[in-house]
Short mmCIF file of C-alpha atoms in Angstrom, two decimals:
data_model
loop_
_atom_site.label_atom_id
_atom_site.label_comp_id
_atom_site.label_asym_id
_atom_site.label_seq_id
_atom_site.Cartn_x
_atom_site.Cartn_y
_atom_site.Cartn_z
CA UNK G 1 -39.65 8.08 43.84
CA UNK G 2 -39.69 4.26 44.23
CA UNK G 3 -38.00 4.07 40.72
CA UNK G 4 -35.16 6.05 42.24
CA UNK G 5 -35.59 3.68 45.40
CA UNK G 6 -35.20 -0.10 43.13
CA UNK G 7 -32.44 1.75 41.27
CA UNK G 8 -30.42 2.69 44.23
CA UNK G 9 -31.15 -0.66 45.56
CA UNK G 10 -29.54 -2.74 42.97
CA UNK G 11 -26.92 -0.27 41.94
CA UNK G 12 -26.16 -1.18 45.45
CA UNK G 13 -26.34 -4.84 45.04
CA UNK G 14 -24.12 -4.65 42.12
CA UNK G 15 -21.03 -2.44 43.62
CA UNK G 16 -19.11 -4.86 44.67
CA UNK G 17 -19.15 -6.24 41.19
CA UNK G 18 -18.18 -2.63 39.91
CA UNK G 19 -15.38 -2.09 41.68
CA UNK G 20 -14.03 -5.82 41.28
CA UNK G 21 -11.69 -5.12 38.41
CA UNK G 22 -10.07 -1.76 40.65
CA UNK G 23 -9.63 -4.09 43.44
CA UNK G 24 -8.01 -6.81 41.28
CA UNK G 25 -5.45 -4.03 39.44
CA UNK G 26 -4.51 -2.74 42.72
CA UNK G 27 -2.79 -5.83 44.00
CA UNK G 28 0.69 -5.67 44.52
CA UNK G 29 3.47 -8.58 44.44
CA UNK G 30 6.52 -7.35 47.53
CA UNK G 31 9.56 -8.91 45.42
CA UNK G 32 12.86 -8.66 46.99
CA UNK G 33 16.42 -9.61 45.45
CA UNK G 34 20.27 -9.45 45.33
CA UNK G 35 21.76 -8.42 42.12
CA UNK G 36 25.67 -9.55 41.79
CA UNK G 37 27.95 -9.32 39.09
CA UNK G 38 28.63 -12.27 36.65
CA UNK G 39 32.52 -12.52 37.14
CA UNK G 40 33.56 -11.62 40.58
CA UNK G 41 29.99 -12.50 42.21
CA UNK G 42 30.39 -9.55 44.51
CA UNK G 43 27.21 -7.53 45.26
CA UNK G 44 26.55 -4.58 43.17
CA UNK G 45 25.51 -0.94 44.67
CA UNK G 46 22.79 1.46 42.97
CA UNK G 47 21.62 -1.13 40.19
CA UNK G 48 18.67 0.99 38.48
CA UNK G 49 15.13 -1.99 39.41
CA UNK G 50 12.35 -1.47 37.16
CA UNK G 51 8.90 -2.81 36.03
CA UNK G 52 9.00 -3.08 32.09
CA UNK G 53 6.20 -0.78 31.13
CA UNK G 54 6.39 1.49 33.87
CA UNK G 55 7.70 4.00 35.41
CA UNK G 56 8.21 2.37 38.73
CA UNK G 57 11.59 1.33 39.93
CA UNK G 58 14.28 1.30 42.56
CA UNK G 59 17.83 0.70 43.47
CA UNK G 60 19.92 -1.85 45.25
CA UNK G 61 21.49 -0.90 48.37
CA UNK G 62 25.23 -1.31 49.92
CA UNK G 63 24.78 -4.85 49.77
CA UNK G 64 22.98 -5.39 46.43
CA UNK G 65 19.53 -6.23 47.97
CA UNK G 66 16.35 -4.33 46.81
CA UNK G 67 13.30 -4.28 47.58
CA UNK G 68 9.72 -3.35 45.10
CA UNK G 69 6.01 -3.07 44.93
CA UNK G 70 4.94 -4.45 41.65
CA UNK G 71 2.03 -4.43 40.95
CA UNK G 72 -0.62 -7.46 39.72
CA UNK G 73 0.10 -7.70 35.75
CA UNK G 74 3.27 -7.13 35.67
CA UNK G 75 5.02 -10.03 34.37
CA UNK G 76 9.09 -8.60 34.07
CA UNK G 77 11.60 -6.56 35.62
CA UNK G 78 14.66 -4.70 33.96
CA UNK G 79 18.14 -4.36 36.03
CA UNK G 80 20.17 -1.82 34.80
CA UNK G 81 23.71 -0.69 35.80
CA UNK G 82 26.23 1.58 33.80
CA UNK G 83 29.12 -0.61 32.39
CA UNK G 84 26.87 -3.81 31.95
CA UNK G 85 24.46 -5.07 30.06
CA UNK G 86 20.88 -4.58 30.66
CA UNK G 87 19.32 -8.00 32.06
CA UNK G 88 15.26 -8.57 32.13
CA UNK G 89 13.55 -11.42 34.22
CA UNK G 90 10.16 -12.66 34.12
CA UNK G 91 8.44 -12.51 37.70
CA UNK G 92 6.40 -15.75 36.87
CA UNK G 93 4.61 -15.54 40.01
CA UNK G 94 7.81 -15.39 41.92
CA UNK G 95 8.67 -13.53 44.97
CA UNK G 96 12.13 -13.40 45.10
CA UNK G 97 14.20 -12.52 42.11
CA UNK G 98 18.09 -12.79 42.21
CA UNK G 99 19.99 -11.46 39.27
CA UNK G 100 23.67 -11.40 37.91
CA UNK G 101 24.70 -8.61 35.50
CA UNK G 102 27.45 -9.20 32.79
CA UNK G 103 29.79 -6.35 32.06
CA UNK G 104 29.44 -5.10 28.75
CA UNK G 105 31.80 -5.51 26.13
#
């Protein structure tokens, strides 16, 4: 019984230790943008956001503005939009991310 006593006790001690790296993946970046087109510079509606890698991803609203969760790790994110060409950034740490999308040709 004490065995199961000391165990418990420094399983205990060590937890927080445990569960460091689950606490470290959950972290999210909030990055927020405006994606515009190359030529006019006008704002562009239902541009396709997404984290390279994952299935996570959003759109741009009536004003071009969006709005994601990435999460820590994640180092790029992929506009796409039918009609032009598909455009990756790296986040580098940033929190705001402004893209312009060339039509294709």
């Amino acid at each position: 019984m004490k065995r199961c006593y000391y165990f418990l006790r420094r399983l205990k001690g060590l937890m927080p230790f445990l569960l460091l790296p689950v606490a470290l993946s959950a972290q999210q970046i909030a990055v927020k943008g405006t994606v515009t087109d190359q030529i006019s510079g006008h704002s562009l509606i239902g541009v396709s956001v997404g984290v390279k890698g994952l299935s996570l991803g959003t759109v741009t609203d009536a004003n071009g503005h969006y709005s994601i969760a990435v999460p820590g790790g994640s180092d790029t994110l992929v506009f796409t939009y039918i009609g032009y060409s598909t455009k990756e950034i790296p986040l580098a740490s940033r929190s705001r991310v402004d893209a312009t999308l060339a039509p294709d040709k």
